[in-house]
Short mmCIF file of C-alpha atoms in Angstrom, two decimals:
data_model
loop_
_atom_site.label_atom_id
_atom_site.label_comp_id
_atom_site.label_asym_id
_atom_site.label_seq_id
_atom_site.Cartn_x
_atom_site.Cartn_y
_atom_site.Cartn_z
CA UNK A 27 -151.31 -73.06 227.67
CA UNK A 28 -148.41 -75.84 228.46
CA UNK A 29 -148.02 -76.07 224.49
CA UNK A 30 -147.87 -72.15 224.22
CA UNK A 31 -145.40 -72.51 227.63
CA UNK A 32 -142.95 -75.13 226.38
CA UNK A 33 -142.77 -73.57 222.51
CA UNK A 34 -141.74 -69.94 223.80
CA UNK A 35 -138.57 -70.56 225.01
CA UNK A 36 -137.86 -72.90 221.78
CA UNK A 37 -138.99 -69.85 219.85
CA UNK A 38 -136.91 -67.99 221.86
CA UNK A 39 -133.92 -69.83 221.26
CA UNK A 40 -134.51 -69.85 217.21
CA UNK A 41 -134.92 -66.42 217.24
CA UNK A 42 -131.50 -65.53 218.90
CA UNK A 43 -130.19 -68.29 216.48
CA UNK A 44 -131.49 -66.10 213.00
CA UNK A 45 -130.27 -63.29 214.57
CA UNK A 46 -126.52 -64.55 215.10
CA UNK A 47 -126.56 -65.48 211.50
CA UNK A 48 -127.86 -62.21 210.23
CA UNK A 49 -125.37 -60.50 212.25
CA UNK A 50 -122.50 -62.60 210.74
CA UNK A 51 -123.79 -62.26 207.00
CA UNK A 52 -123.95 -58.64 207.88
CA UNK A 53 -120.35 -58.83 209.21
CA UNK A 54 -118.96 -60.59 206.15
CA UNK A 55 -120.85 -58.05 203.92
CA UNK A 56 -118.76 -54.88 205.88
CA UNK A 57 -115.97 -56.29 205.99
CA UNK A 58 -115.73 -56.33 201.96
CA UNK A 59 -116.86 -52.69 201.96
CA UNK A 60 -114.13 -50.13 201.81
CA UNK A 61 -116.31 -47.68 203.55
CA UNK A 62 -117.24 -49.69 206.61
CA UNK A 63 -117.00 -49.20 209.94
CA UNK A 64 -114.99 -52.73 209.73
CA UNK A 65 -112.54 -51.66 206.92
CA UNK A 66 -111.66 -48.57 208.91
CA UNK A 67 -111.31 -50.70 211.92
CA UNK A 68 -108.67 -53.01 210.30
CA UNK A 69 -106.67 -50.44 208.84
CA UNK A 70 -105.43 -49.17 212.31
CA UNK A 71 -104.28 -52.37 213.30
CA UNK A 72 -100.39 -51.95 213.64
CA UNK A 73 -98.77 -53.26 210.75
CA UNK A 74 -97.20 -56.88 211.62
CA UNK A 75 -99.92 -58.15 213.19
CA UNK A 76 -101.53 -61.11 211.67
CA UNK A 77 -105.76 -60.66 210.82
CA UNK A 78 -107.96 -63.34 209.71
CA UNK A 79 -109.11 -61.10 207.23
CA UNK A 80 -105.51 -60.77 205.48
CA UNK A 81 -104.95 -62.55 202.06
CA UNK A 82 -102.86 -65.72 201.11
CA UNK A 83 -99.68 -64.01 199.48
CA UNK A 84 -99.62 -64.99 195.86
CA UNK A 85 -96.74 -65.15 193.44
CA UNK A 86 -97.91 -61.65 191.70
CA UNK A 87 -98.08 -59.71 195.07
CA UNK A 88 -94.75 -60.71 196.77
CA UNK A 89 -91.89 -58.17 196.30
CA UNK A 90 -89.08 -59.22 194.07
CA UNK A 91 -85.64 -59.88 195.40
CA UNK A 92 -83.26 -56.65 194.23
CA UNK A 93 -80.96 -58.25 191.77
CA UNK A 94 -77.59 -58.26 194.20
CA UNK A 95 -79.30 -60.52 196.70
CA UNK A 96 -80.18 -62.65 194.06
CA UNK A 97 -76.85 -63.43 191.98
CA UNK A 98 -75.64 -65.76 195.27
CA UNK A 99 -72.25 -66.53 194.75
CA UNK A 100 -71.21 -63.59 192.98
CA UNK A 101 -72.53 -61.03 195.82
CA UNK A 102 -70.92 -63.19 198.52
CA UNK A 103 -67.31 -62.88 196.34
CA UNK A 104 -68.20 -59.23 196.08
CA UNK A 105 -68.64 -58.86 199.83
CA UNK A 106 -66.00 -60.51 200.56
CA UNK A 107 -63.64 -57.73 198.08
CA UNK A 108 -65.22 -54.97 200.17
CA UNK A 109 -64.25 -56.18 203.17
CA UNK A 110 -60.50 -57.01 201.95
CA UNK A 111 -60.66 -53.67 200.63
CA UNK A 112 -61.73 -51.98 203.98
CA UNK A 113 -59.37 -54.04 205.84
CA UNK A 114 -56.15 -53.84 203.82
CA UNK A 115 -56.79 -51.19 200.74
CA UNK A 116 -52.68 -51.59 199.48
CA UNK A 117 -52.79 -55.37 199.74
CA UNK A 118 -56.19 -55.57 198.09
CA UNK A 119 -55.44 -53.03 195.31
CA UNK A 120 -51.90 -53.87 194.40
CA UNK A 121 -53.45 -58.09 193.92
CA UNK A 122 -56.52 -56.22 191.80
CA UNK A 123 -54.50 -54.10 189.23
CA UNK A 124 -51.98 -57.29 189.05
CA UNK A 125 -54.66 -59.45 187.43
CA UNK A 126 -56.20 -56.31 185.39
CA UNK A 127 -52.60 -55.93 183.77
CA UNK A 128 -52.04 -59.66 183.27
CA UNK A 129 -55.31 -60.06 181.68
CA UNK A 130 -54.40 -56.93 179.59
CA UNK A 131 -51.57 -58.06 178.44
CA UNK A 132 -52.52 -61.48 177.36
CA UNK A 133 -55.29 -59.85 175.58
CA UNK A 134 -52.99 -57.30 173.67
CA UNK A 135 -51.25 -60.30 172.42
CA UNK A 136 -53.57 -62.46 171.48
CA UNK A 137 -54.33 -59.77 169.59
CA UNK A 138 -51.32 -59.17 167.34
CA UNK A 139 -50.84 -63.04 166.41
CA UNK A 140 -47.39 -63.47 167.38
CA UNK A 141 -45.71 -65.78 169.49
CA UNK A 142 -46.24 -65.04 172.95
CA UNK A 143 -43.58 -63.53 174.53
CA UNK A 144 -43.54 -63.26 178.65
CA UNK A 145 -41.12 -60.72 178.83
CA UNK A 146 -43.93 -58.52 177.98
CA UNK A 147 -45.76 -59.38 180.46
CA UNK A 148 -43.02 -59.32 183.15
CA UNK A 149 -43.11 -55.77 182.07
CA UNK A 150 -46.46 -54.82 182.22
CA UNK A 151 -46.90 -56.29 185.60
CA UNK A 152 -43.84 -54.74 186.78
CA UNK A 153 -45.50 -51.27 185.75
CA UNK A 154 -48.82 -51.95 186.98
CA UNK A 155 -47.12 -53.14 190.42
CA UNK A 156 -45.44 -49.88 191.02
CA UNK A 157 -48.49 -47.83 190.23
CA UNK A 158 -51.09 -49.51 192.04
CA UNK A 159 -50.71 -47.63 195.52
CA UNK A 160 -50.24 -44.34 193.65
CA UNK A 161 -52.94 -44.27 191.31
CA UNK A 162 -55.24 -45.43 194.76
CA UNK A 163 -53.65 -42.82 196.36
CA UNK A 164 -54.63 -40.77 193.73
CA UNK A 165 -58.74 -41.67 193.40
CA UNK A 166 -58.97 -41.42 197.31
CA UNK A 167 -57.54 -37.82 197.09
CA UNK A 168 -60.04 -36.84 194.32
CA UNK A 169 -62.82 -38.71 196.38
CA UNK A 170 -62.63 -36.58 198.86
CA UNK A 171 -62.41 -33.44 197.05
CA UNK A 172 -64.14 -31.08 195.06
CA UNK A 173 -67.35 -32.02 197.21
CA UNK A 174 -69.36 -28.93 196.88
CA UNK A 175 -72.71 -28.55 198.76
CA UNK A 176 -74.51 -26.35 196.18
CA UNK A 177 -74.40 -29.04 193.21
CA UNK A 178 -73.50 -32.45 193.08
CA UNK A 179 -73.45 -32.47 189.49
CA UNK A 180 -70.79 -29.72 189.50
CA UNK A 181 -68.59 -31.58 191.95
CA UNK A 182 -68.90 -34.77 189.59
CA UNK A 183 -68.13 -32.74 187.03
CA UNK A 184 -65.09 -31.10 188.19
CA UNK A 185 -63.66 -34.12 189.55
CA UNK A 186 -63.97 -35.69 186.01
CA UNK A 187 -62.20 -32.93 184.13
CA UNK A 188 -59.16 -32.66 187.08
CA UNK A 189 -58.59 -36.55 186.56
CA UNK A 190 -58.57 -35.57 182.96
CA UNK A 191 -55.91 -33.41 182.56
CA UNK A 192 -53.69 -34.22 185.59
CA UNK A 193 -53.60 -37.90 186.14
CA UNK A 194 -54.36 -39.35 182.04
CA UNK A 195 -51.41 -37.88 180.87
CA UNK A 196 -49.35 -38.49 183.68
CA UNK A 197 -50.36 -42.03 184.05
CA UNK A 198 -49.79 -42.41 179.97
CA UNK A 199 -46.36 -40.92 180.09
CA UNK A 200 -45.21 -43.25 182.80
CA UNK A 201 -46.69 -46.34 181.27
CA UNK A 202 -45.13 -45.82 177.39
CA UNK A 203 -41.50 -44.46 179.40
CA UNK A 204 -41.75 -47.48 181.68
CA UNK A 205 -42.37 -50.01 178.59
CA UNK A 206 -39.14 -48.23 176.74
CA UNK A 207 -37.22 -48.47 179.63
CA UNK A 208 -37.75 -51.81 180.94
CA UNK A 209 -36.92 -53.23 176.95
CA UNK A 210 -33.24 -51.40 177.43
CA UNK A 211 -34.27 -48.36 175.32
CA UNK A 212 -32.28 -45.49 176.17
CA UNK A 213 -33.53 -42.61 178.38
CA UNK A 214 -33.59 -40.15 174.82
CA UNK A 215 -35.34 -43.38 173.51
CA UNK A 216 -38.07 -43.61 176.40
CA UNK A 217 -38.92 -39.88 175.59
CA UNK A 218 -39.57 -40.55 171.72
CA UNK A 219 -41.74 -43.18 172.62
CA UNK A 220 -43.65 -41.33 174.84
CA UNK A 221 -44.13 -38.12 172.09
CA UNK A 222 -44.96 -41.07 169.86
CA UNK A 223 -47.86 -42.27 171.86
CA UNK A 224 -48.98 -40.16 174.20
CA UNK A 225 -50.82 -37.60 172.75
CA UNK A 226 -52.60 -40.25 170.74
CA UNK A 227 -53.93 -41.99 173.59
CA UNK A 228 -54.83 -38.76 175.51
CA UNK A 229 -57.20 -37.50 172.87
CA UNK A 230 -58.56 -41.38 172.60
CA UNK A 231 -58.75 -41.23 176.69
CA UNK A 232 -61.33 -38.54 176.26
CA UNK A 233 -63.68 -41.22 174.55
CA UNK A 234 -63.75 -43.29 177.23
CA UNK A 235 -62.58 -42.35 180.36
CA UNK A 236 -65.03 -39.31 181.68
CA UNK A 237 -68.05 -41.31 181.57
CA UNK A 238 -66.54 -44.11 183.43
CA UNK A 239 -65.01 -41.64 185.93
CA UNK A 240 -68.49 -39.90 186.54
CA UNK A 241 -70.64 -43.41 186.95
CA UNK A 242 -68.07 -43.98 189.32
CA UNK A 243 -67.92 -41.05 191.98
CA UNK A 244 -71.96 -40.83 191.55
CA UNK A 245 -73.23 -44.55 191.92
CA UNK A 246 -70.28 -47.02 192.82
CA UNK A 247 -69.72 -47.52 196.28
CA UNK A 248 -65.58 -46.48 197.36
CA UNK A 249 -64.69 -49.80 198.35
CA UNK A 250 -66.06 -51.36 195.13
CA UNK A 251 -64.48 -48.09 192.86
CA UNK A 252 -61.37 -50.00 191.92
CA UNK A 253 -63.19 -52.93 190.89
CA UNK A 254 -65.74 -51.16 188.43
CA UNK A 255 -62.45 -49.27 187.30
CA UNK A 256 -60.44 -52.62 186.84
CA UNK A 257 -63.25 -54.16 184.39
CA UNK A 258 -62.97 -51.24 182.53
CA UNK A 259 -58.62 -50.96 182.38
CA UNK A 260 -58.67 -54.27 181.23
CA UNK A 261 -59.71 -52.97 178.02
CA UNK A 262 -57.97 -49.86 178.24
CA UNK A 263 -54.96 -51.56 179.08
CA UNK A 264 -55.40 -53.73 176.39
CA UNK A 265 -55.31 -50.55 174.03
CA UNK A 266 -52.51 -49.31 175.69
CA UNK A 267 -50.61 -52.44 175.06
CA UNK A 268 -51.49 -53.01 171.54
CA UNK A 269 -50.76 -48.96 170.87
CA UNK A 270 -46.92 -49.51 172.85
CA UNK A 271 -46.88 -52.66 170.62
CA UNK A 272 -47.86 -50.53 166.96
CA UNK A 273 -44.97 -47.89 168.14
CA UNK A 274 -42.48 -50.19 169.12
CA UNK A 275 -42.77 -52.00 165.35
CA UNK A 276 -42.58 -48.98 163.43
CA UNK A 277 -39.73 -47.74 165.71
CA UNK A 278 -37.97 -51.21 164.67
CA UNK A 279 -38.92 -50.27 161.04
CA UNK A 280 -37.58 -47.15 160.82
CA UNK A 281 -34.00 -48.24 162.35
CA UNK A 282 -33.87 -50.53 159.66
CA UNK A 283 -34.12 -47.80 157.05
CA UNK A 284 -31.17 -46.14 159.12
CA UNK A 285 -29.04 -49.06 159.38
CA UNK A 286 -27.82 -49.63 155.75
CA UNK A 287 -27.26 -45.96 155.37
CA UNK A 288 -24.92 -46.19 158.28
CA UNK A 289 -22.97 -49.04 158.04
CA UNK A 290 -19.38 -48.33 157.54
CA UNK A 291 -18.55 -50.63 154.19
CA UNK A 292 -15.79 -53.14 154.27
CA UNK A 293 -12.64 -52.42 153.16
CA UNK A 294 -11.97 -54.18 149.56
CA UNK A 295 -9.10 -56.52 148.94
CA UNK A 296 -7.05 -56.25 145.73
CA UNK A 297 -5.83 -58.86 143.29
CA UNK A 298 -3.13 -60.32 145.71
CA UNK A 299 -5.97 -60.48 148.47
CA UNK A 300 -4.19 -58.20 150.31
CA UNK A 301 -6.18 -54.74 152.14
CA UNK A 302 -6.50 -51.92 149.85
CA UNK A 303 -7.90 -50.11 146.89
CA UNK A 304 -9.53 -52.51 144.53
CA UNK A 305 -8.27 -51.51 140.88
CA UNK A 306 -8.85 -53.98 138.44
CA UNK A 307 -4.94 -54.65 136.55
CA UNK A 308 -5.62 -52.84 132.87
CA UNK A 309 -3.88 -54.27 129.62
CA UNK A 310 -1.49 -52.71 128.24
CA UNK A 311 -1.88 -50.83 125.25
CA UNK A 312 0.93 -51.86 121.79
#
């Protein structure tokens, strides 16, 4: 009876032992279960809270970066325009369509092979100077107009054909007038050159421009408008400059047609070497 009395509470003691380890292979077996009493458990645990049952991220399950956050220096220099751009919009866009038009211009001719000549690009600044608060003036106007509630495509639309047909030809007749002008053309001069050029690059604006204007107003942010337009006019103005350059040459070729025609012809000199009628002396006749 001692041997029976000393083994029970040994027995006792084993028994609660199995029964711990049942209960934690049982718990290990839930837990893995999606229908559990465990799994249901877990899932109302506020999110944020670290549980021993959550997995070791690996590289396959951890969200990418978006692509902005991961260019570095570029986003910070692009943060850094936004805020210039909130904070001083004239300064900021008059210094943006400066280097747009001096990269333009450079481009145009490096294009046409000649020697380069910086009066050109005196000019070109000059006329990208004096539009810069305008045409800002301009895009801020149609920004905040033509916002209808019923469509957005219609007001993207609308906004697209307006720039169309008021500000493209507008913009196109200053530039080409301004170019004439600033070479010491003539006023009657300027206004040839624009009918020359004009209506060629309107219809070629027509290629280009609404799709730009339309990415623009729907996914471009306003501060960051100007820049996503400037990448584009640097081409543009490229084309511009290399179409003033085309009608300027065959302007210059066409005067020289003219100028023969029209030059008085210098009065001939006789025998004696004197002014006058140049008749050749004729023999006389036995």
């Amino acid at each position: 009876m001692a041997v029976f009395a000393t083994a029970s509470p040994f027995r006792a003691g084993l028994s609660r032992q199995f029964k711990l380890i049942r209960s934690g292979q049982k718990t290990r077996w839930n837990s893995s279960t999606p229908n559990s009493k465990t799994a249901s458990t877990s899932s109302s645990t506020p999110p944020g809270t670290a549980k021993p049952s959550d997995p070791i991220p690996v590289p396959n399950t951890v969200a990418p970066l978006p692509l902005w956050q991961r260019l570095g220096p570029l986003t910070r220099a692009a943060e850094a325009y936004g805020r210039a751009q909130r904070k001083r919009p004239y300064v900021t866009q008059i210094a943006s369509t400066l280097v747009v038009y001096l990269a333009a211009d450079i481009s145009a001719q490096n294009m046409s092979g000649n020697e380069y000549d910086p009066s050109r690009t005196a000019r070109s600044l000059t006329i990208g100077g004096l539009s810069a608060v305008p045409a800002y003036k301009w895009f801020m106007w149609l920004a905040h107009s033509f916002n209808f509630a019923s469509s957005r495509l219609l007001s993207i639309a609308t906004k697209v054909v307006v720039n169309q047909l008021c500000f493209v030809p507008v913009f196109n007749s200053y530039f080409f007038g301004m170019q004439a002008l600033l070479s010491g053309q003539s006023f009657e001069h300027a206004i040839d050159h624009i009918k020359r050029t004009v209506p060629t690059s309107f219809v070629n604006s027509w290629k280009l421009w609404p799709a730009v204007t339309a990415i623009n107003f729907a996914f471009v942010p306003m501060e960051y408008r100007s820049v996503f337009g400037g990448v584009v006019g640097v081409g543009w103005q490229t084309y511009l400059a290399f179409l003033n350059r085309q009608a300027e040459l065959q302007e210059e070729r066409e005067q020289l047609k003219v100028l023969p025609q029209a030059a008085p012809r210098a009065p001939a000199r006789n025998a004696t070497g004197e002014l006058g009628l140049d008749v050749k002396p004729q023999k006389m006749k036995a």
